[in-house]
PDB file of C-alpha atoms in Angstrom:
ATOM      1  CA  MET A   1      -4.511 -15.730 -14.507  1.00 47.00           C
ATOM      2  CA  LYS A   2      -7.274 -13.143 -14.332  1.00 49.00           C
ATOM      3  CA  THR A   3      -6.735  -9.744 -15.908  1.00 44.00           C
ATOM      4  CA  PHE A   4      -6.800  -6.816 -13.520  1.00 49.00           C
ATOM      5  CA  SER A   5      -7.528  -3.460 -15.136  1.00 50.00           C
ATOM      6  CA  LEU A   6      -5.784  -0.317 -13.952  1.00 52.00           C
ATOM      7  CA  ILE A   7      -8.187   1.955 -15.830  1.00 45.00           C
ATOM      8  CA  TYR A   8     -10.674   2.351 -12.983  1.00 48.00           C
ATOM      9  CA  VAL A   9      -7.898   3.620 -10.727  1.00 50.00           C
ATOM     10  CA  PHE A  10      -6.922   6.369 -13.149  1.00 49.00           C
ATOM     11  CA  VAL A  11     -10.550   7.354 -13.709  1.00 49.00           C
ATOM     12  CA  LEU A  12     -11.010   7.618  -9.954  1.00 52.00           C
ATOM     13  CA  LEU A  13      -7.912   9.743  -9.515  1.00 51.00           C
ATOM     14  CA  ILE A  14      -8.659  12.050 -12.446  1.00 49.00           C
ATOM     15  CA  SER A  15     -12.183  12.670 -11.180  1.00 50.00           C
ATOM     16  CA  ASN A  16     -10.800  13.620  -7.768  1.00 47.00           C
ATOM     17  CA  ILE A  17      -8.347  16.089  -9.332  1.00 51.00           C
ATOM     18  CA  SER A  18     -11.019  17.749 -11.453  1.00 47.00           C
ATOM     19  CA  LEU A  19     -13.342  18.339  -8.498  1.00 56.00           C
ATOM     20  CA  ALA A  20     -10.797  19.631  -5.982  1.00 64.00           C
ATOM     21  CA  SER A  21      -8.353  22.443  -5.411  1.00 91.00           C
ATOM     22  CA  VAL A  22      -4.731  21.499  -6.046  1.00 95.00           C
ATOM     23  CA  ILE A  23      -2.403  22.203  -3.121  1.00 97.00           C
ATOM     24  CA  LYS A  24       1.367  21.814  -3.597  1.00 98.00           C
ATOM     25  CA  SER A  25       4.111  21.811  -0.990  1.00 98.00           C
ATOM     26  CA  SER A  26       6.716  24.557  -1.252  1.00 98.00           C
ATOM     27  CA  LYS A  27       9.091  23.335   1.465  1.00 98.00           C
ATOM     28  CA  THR A  28       9.487  20.891   4.330  1.00 98.00           C
ATOM     29  CA  GLY A  29       7.059  21.500   7.181  1.00 98.00           C
ATOM     30  CA  ASN A  30       3.957  20.492   9.107  1.00 98.00           C
ATOM     31  CA  TRP A  31       0.782  19.616   7.193  1.00 98.00           C
ATOM     32  CA  THR A  32      -1.262  22.083   9.274  1.00 97.00           C
ATOM     33  CA  ASN A  33       1.153  24.995   8.761  1.00 97.00           C
ATOM     34  CA  SER A  34       0.076  27.231   5.883  1.00 97.00           C
ATOM     35  CA  ASN A  35       3.708  28.230   5.272  1.00 98.00           C
ATOM     36  CA  THR A  36       4.409  24.662   4.121  1.00 98.00           C
ATOM     37  CA  TRP A  37       2.209  25.110   1.045  1.00 98.00           C
ATOM     38  CA  LYS A  38       2.283  27.320  -2.034  1.00 97.00           C
ATOM     39  CA  ASN A  39       0.070  30.388  -1.687  1.00 95.00           C
ATOM     40  CA  ASN A  40      -0.239  29.587   2.044  1.00 96.00           C
ATOM     41  CA  ALA A  41      -3.163  27.283   1.259  1.00 94.00           C
ATOM     42  CA  THR A  42      -3.553  24.564   3.899  1.00 95.00           C
ATOM     43  CA  PRO A  43      -5.149  21.396   2.424  1.00 96.00           C
ATOM     44  CA  SER A  44      -8.809  20.661   3.132  1.00 93.00           C
ATOM     45  CA  ILE A  45     -10.733  17.401   2.930  1.00 94.00           C
ATOM     46  CA  HIS A  46     -11.700  17.853  -0.747  1.00 94.00           C
ATOM     47  CA  ASP A  47      -8.276  18.896  -2.022  1.00 96.00           C
ATOM     48  CA  THR A  48      -5.661  17.177  -4.143  1.00 95.00           C
ATOM     49  CA  VAL A  49      -2.346  17.403  -2.307  1.00 97.00           C
ATOM     50  CA  PHE A  50       1.047  17.203  -4.031  1.00 98.00           C
ATOM     51  CA  VAL A  51       4.128  16.554  -1.890  1.00 98.00           C
ATOM     52  CA  SER A  52       7.002  17.820  -4.010  1.00 98.00           C
ATOM     53  CA  ILE A  53      10.342  16.113  -4.592  1.00 98.00           C
ATOM     54  CA  GLY A  54      12.720  16.914  -1.728  1.00 98.00           C
ATOM     55  CA  ASP A  55       9.978  17.983   0.690  1.00 98.00           C
ATOM     56  CA  THR A  56       9.056  16.203   3.914  1.00 98.00           C
ATOM     57  CA  ILE A  57       5.524  16.775   5.160  1.00 98.00           C
ATOM     58  CA  PHE A  58       5.054  16.043   8.844  1.00 98.00           C
ATOM     59  CA  ILE A  59       1.650  14.665   9.821  1.00 98.00           C
ATOM     60  CA  ASN A  60       1.050  16.539  13.067  1.00 95.00           C
ATOM     61  CA  SER A  61      -2.650  16.049  13.819  1.00 96.00           C
ATOM     62  CA  SER A  62      -4.952  13.312  15.083  1.00 95.00           C
ATOM     63  CA  PHE A  63      -7.170  13.712  12.011  1.00 96.00           C
ATOM     64  CA  LEU A  64      -6.223  15.017   8.573  1.00 97.00           C
ATOM     65  CA  LYS A  65      -8.039  14.289   5.322  1.00 97.00           C
ATOM     66  CA  CYS A  66      -7.673  15.000   1.621  1.00 97.00           C
ATOM     67  CA  ALA A  67      -9.185  13.659  -1.587  1.00 95.00           C
ATOM     68  CA  LEU A  68      -5.954  12.663  -3.339  1.00 96.00           C
ATOM     69  CA  LEU A  69      -2.414  12.499  -1.994  1.00 97.00           C
ATOM     70  CA  ASN A  70       0.244  12.577  -4.724  1.00 97.00           C
ATOM     71  CA  ASN A  71       3.514  11.958  -2.922  1.00 98.00           C
ATOM     72  CA  SER A  72       6.889  12.472  -4.608  1.00 98.00           C
ATOM     73  CA  GLY A  73       8.614  13.373  -1.338  1.00 98.00           C
ATOM     74  CA  VAL A  74       8.236  12.087   2.213  1.00 98.00           C
ATOM     75  CA  VAL A  75       5.089  11.853   4.343  1.00 98.00           C
ATOM     76  CA  PHE A  76       6.286  11.501   7.937  1.00 98.00           C
ATOM     77  CA  PHE A  77       4.310  10.621  11.073  1.00 97.00           C
ATOM     78  CA  LYS A  78       5.580  12.394  14.178  1.00 94.00           C
ATOM     79  CA  SER A  79       3.565  10.534  16.841  1.00 96.00           C
ATOM     80  CA  ALA A  80       1.354   7.487  17.304  1.00 96.00           C
ATOM     81  CA  THR A  81      -1.764   9.680  17.441  1.00 97.00           C
ATOM     82  CA  ASN A  82      -1.165  11.075  13.942  1.00 97.00           C
ATOM     83  CA  TYR A  83      -3.836  10.080  11.417  1.00 98.00           C
ATOM     84  CA  LEU A  84      -4.175  10.817   7.706  1.00 98.00           C
ATOM     85  CA  GLU A  85      -7.076   9.758   5.510  1.00 98.00           C
ATOM     86  CA  ALA A  86      -6.931  10.128   1.729  1.00 97.00           C
ATOM     87  CA  ASP A  87      -9.498   8.884  -0.746  1.00 96.00           C
ATOM     88  CA  ASN A  88      -6.635   7.778  -3.010  1.00 96.00           C
ATOM     89  CA  VAL A  89      -2.838   7.848  -2.852  1.00 97.00           C
ATOM     90  CA  ILE A  90      -0.245   8.035  -5.629  1.00 97.00           C
ATOM     91  CA  LEU A  91       3.362   7.269  -4.730  1.00 98.00           C
ATOM     92  CA  LYS A  92       5.753   8.644  -7.355  1.00 98.00           C
ATOM     93  CA  SER A  93       9.110   7.643  -5.867  1.00 98.00           C
ATOM     94  CA  GLY A  94       7.500   8.713  -2.607  1.00 98.00           C
ATOM     95  CA  ILE A  95       8.081   7.578   0.957  1.00 98.00           C
ATOM     96  CA  VAL A  96       5.596   7.058   3.785  1.00 98.00           C
ATOM     97  CA  THR A  97       7.251   6.545   7.176  1.00 98.00           C
ATOM     98  CA  GLY A  98       7.715   8.052  10.637  1.00 97.00           C
ATOM     99  CA  ASN A  99       9.416   7.844  14.000  1.00 95.00           C
ATOM    100  CA  SER A 100       6.123   6.690  15.534  1.00 93.00           C
ATOM    101  CA  LEU A 101       3.308   4.467  14.323  1.00 95.00           C
ATOM    102  CA  GLY A 102       0.920   6.982  12.832  1.00 97.00           C
ATOM    103  CA  THR A 103      -1.911   5.738  10.611  1.00 98.00           C
ATOM    104  CA  ILE A 104      -2.804   6.321   6.968  1.00 98.00           C
ATOM    105  CA  VAL A 105      -6.119   5.038   5.561  1.00 98.00           C
ATOM    106  CA  THR A 106      -7.030   5.121   1.869  1.00 97.00           C
ATOM    107  CA  GLU A 107      -9.204   3.416  -0.720  1.00 97.00           C
ATOM    108  CA  SER A 108      -6.350   2.808  -3.163  1.00 96.00           C
ATOM    109  CA  VAL A 109      -2.608   3.227  -3.641  1.00 97.00           C
ATOM    110  CA  PHE A 110      -0.944   3.490  -7.048  1.00 97.00           C
ATOM    111  CA  SER A 111       2.842   3.161  -6.795  1.00 97.00           C
ATOM    112  CA  GLU A 112       5.327   4.084  -9.511  1.00 97.00           C
ATOM    113  CA  GLY A 113       9.029   4.917  -9.515  1.00 98.00           C
ATOM    114  CA  LYS A 114      11.016   3.711  -6.514  1.00 98.00           C
ATOM    115  CA  SER A 115       8.697   4.109  -3.534  1.00 98.00           C
ATOM    116  CA  GLU A 116       8.965   3.043   0.099  1.00 98.00           C
ATOM    117  CA  ILE A 117       6.551   2.183   2.874  1.00 98.00           C
ATOM    118  CA  GLY A 118       8.216   2.346   6.260  1.00 97.00           C
ATOM    119  CA  LYS A 119       7.195   2.738   9.885  1.00 97.00           C
ATOM    120  CA  CYS A 120       3.442   3.358   9.902  1.00 97.00           C
ATOM    121  CA  ASN A 121       0.051   1.685  10.058  1.00 98.00           C
ATOM    122  CA  LEU A 122      -1.361   1.433   6.542  1.00 98.00           C
ATOM    123  CA  LYS A 123      -4.903   0.387   5.666  1.00 98.00           C
ATOM    124  CA  VAL A 124      -5.821   0.119   1.968  1.00 98.00           C
ATOM    125  CA  LEU A 125      -9.539  -0.593   1.690  1.00 97.00           C
ATOM    126  CA  ASP A 126      -9.509  -1.506  -2.003  1.00 96.00           C
ATOM    127  CA  SER A 127      -6.301  -2.006  -3.998  1.00 96.00           C
ATOM    128  CA  LEU A 128      -2.593  -1.303  -3.936  1.00 97.00           C
ATOM    129  CA  ILE A 129      -1.175  -1.475  -7.465  1.00 97.00           C
ATOM    130  CA  ASN A 130       2.581  -1.304  -8.002  1.00 97.00           C
ATOM    131  CA  ILE A 131       4.032  -0.857 -11.498  1.00 97.00           C
ATOM    132  CA  ASP A 132       7.681  -0.140 -10.657  1.00 97.00           C
ATOM    133  CA  THR A 133       9.584  -0.721  -7.385  1.00 98.00           C
ATOM    134  CA  LEU A 134       7.967  -0.762  -3.958  1.00 98.00           C
ATOM    135  CA  ILE A 135      10.047  -1.517  -0.852  1.00 97.00           C
ATOM    136  CA  PHE A 136       8.789  -2.284   2.648  1.00 96.00           C
ATOM    137  CA  THR A 137      11.508  -0.819   4.872  1.00 96.00           C
ATOM    138  CA  SER A 138      10.190  -1.363   8.405  1.00 94.00           C
ATOM    139  CA  SER A 139       8.702  -4.265  10.329  1.00 92.00           C
ATOM    140  CA  SER A 140       6.854  -1.836  12.614  1.00 94.00           C
ATOM    141  CA  GLY A 141       3.162  -1.264  12.036  1.00 95.00           C
ATOM    142  CA  TYR A 142       0.107  -3.022  10.622  1.00 96.00           C
ATOM    143  CA  LYS A 143      -0.145  -3.221   6.829  1.00 97.00           C
ATOM    144  CA  PHE A 144      -3.548  -4.207   5.407  1.00 98.00           C
ATOM    145  CA  PHE A 145      -4.686  -4.494   1.774  1.00 98.00           C
ATOM    146  CA  ASN A 146      -7.934  -5.728   0.322  1.00 98.00           C
ATOM    147  CA  LYS A 147      -6.107  -6.442  -2.944  1.00 97.00           C
ATOM    148  CA  LEU A 148      -2.356  -6.306  -3.598  1.00 97.00           C
ATOM    149  CA  ILE A 149      -1.478  -6.268  -7.295  1.00 97.00           C
ATOM    150  CA  ASN A 150       2.145  -6.204  -8.430  1.00 97.00           C
ATOM    151  CA  GLU A 151       3.206  -5.367 -11.997  1.00 96.00           C
ATOM    152  CA  GLY A 152       6.783  -4.447 -11.042  1.00 97.00           C
ATOM    153  CA  THR A 153       8.996  -5.383  -8.073  1.00 97.00           C
ATOM    154  CA  ILE A 154       7.955  -5.610  -4.436  1.00 96.00           C
ATOM    155  CA  SER A 155      10.731  -6.183  -1.893  1.00 94.00           C
ATOM    156  CA  ASN A 156      10.497  -6.893   1.810  1.00 93.00           C
ATOM    157  CA  ILE A 157      13.885  -5.959   3.257  1.00 92.00           C
ATOM    158  CA  ALA A 158      12.581  -5.537   6.818  1.00 91.00           C
ATOM    159  CA  ASN A 159      10.828  -8.842   7.490  1.00 90.00           C
ATOM    160  CA  GLU A 160       7.421  -7.128   7.322  1.00 91.00           C
ATOM    161  CA  ASP A 161       4.127  -9.030   7.640  1.00 94.00           C
ATOM    162  CA  LEU A 162       1.327  -8.203   5.203  1.00 96.00           C
ATOM    163  CA  ASN A 163      -2.391  -8.699   5.789  1.00 97.00           C
ATOM    164  CA  ILE A 164      -4.516  -9.307   2.687  1.00 98.00           C
ATOM    165  CA  ALA A 165      -8.293  -9.658   2.608  1.00 97.00           C
ATOM    166  CA  SER A 166      -8.993 -11.029  -0.867  1.00 97.00           C
ATOM    167  CA  ILE A 167      -6.442 -10.997  -3.736  1.00 97.00           C
ATOM    168  CA  LEU A 168      -2.678 -11.228  -4.155  1.00 97.00           C
ATOM    169  CA  ALA A 169      -1.699 -10.996  -7.823  1.00 97.00           C
ATOM    170  CA  ASN A 170       1.858 -10.947  -9.133  1.00 96.00           C
ATOM    171  CA  ARG A 171       2.941 -10.250 -12.695  1.00 94.00           C
ATOM    172  CA  GLY A 172       6.431  -9.068 -11.767  1.00 96.00           C
ATOM    173  CA  GLN A 173       8.935  -9.876  -9.014  1.00 94.00           C
ATOM    174  CA  PHE A 174       7.573 -10.489  -5.537  1.00 92.00           C
ATOM    175  CA  ASN A 175      10.622 -10.723  -3.269  1.00 86.00           C
ATOM    176  CA  PHE A 176       9.044 -11.776  -0.011  1.00 84.00           C
ATOM    177  CA  PHE A 177      11.652 -14.181   1.340  1.00 81.00           C
ATOM    178  CA  SER A 178      11.006 -13.087   4.928  1.00 84.00           C
ATOM    179  CA  GLY A 179       7.923 -12.075   6.858  1.00 88.00           C
ATOM    180  CA  LYS A 180       4.450 -13.567   6.611  1.00 93.00           C
ATOM    181  CA  ILE A 181       1.479 -13.169   4.292  1.00 96.00           C
ATOM    182  CA  PHE A 182      -1.727 -13.383   6.314  1.00 97.00           C
ATOM    183  CA  PHE A 183      -5.033 -13.844   4.467  1.00 97.00           C
ATOM    184  CA  THR A 184      -7.746 -12.466   6.730  1.00 94.00           C
ATOM    185  CA  SER A 185     -10.711 -13.928   4.791  1.00 94.00           C
ATOM    186  CA  PHE A 186     -11.482 -15.898   1.607  1.00 94.00           C
ATOM    187  CA  GLY A 187      -8.538 -15.251  -0.709  1.00 96.00           C
ATOM    188  CA  GLU A 188      -7.124 -15.809  -4.187  1.00 97.00           C
ATOM    189  CA  ILE A 189      -3.516 -15.870  -5.413  1.00 97.00           C
ATOM    190  CA  TYR A 190      -2.522 -15.287  -9.049  1.00 97.00           C
ATOM    191  CA  GLY A 191       0.922 -15.443 -10.627  1.00 96.00           C
ATOM    192  CA  ASN A 192       4.181 -16.918  -9.394  1.00 94.00           C
ATOM    193  CA  ILE A 193       4.565 -16.255  -5.663  1.00 92.00           C
ATOM    194  CA  LEU A 194       7.423 -17.263  -3.344  1.00 91.00           C
ATOM    195  CA  ILE A 195       6.902 -16.453   0.327  1.00 91.00           C
ATOM    196  CA  LYS A 196       8.369 -17.561   3.648  1.00 90.00           C
ATOM    197  CA  LYS A 197       5.221 -18.068   5.736  1.00 93.00           C
ATOM    198  CA  LEU A 198       1.538 -18.180   4.858  1.00 95.00           C
ATOM    199  CA  SER A 199      -1.326 -17.837   7.329  1.00 96.00           C
ATOM    200  CA  ILE A 200      -4.918 -18.643   6.294  1.00 96.00           C
ATOM    201  CA  THR A 201      -8.158 -18.090   8.204  1.00 94.00           C
ATOM    202  CA  ASP A 202     -10.629 -19.310   5.547  1.00 94.00           C
ATOM    203  CA  SER A 203     -10.324 -20.721   2.030  1.00 95.00           C
ATOM    204  CA  LEU A 204      -7.434 -19.681  -0.229  1.00 97.00           C
ATOM    205  CA  THR A 205      -7.327 -20.589  -3.930  1.00 97.00           C
ATOM    206  CA  SER A 206      -4.006 -20.571  -5.787  1.00 96.00           C
ATOM    207  CA  TYR A 207      -4.296 -20.458  -9.592  1.00 96.00           C
ATOM    208  CA  ASP A 208      -0.650 -20.446 -10.676  1.00 96.00           C
ATOM    209  CA  THR A 209       2.603 -21.261  -8.826  1.00 95.00           C
ATOM    210  CA  LEU A 210       2.839 -20.867  -5.064  1.00 94.00           C
ATOM    211  CA  LEU A 211       6.127 -21.680  -3.307  1.00 93.00           C
ATOM    212  CA  ILE A 212       6.163 -21.590   0.492  1.00 93.00           C
ATOM    213  CA  GLN A 213       9.615 -21.761   2.067  1.00 91.00           C
ATOM    214  CA  GLU A 214       8.780 -22.469   5.691  1.00 90.00           C
ATOM    215  CA  LYS A 215       5.206 -23.224   6.734  1.00 89.00           C
ATOM    216  CA  ILE A 216       1.463 -22.770   6.365  1.00 92.00           C
ATOM    217  CA  GLU A 217      -0.488 -21.932   9.508  1.00 93.00           C
ATOM    218  CA  GLY A 218      -4.028 -21.055  10.533  1.00 94.00           C
ATOM    219  CA  ASN A 219      -7.416 -22.783  10.426  1.00 93.00           C
ATOM    220  CA  GLY A 220      -8.057 -22.299   6.714  1.00 93.00           C
ATOM    221  CA  HIS A 221      -7.248 -24.478   3.715  1.00 93.00           C
ATOM    222  CA  ILE A 222      -5.697 -24.117   0.263  1.00 94.00           C
ATOM    223  CA  ARG A 223      -7.469 -25.059  -2.932  1.00 94.00           C
ATOM    224  CA  ASN A 224      -4.676 -25.590  -5.448  1.00 95.00           C
ATOM    225  CA  GLU A 225      -5.437 -25.125  -9.159  1.00 96.00           C
ATOM    226  CA  GLY A 226      -1.802 -24.641 -10.176  1.00 95.00           C
ATOM    227  CA  ILE A 227       1.515 -25.697  -8.644  1.00 96.00           C
ATOM    228  CA  LEU A 228       2.019 -25.763  -4.880  1.00 94.00           C
ATOM    229  CA  LYS A 229       5.435 -26.480  -3.358  1.00 92.00           C
ATOM    230  CA  LEU A 230       6.442 -26.497   0.304  1.00 89.00           C
ATOM    231  CA  GLY A 231       9.838 -26.196   1.964  1.00 79.00           C
ATOM    232  CA  MET A 232      11.723 -24.924  -1.066  1.00 58.00           C
TER     233      MET A 232
END
C-alpha cells in the first residue's frame, strides 16, 4: 500500500493562516452579517474563518469565498443558490449541511473529531483526509473527491453515493455497506475496502482487498493486484 503524507496539507493550511486575517464567529447568524463575527469583521476572500463550537453559520449568498474554513460548528446552506468556495477546509467535529442543496467547493478537506457531511453539494478538487470519524448523513447532493483518504472511520448511514476521480485509500474503517462508489476516471484503491456497489468508467486498480457486496457496473475494468471478492 502506498504511503500518503499528510504534511503537505498542514503546510498548505499554515501558509493560508499566516497570510490572512483571522475571522471568528461570535454567535449564530448569516455569513454576510457583520454582527455574526467578532469585531464585526465580515470574512473576505483572503481570510481564515473559524466557525466556533455551538455556532451555526448560514450561507446566504450565491458566491462567498475564503482562504481557509475551520469549522467546529455548523455551516448551513439556506437555499439551492447558496455557494461557498474555500481554498481549504478543516472539520473539527464540524457539520456541513442545509435544508437546500447549496454548494461548497474546496481544494482539500481535513477532518478530525466527529464530523458530518449532510445535505449539500460538495466538490473536493484534491484530497479529503479523515483521521477520526466522518459520517455522511444525507443522500441528497453530489459528493465528489479527487482523492479520498481514510485514517479513521467513515460511515455512510444515509445510503449516499460518492464520486471519486483517482484514489480511494483506507487505513481505518470504511463502513460503506450501502450506496455506490463511482470512479469517474482512471482510479486506484488501497487498503481493505467493503462496498455495496462499484461503478467504473475507465481502468481501476485494486492493490489490497476489495469486497463488493452487490455488483460492479459501468464500461470500465478492474485490474486486481490483491484480493477481489464479489457477492459477500
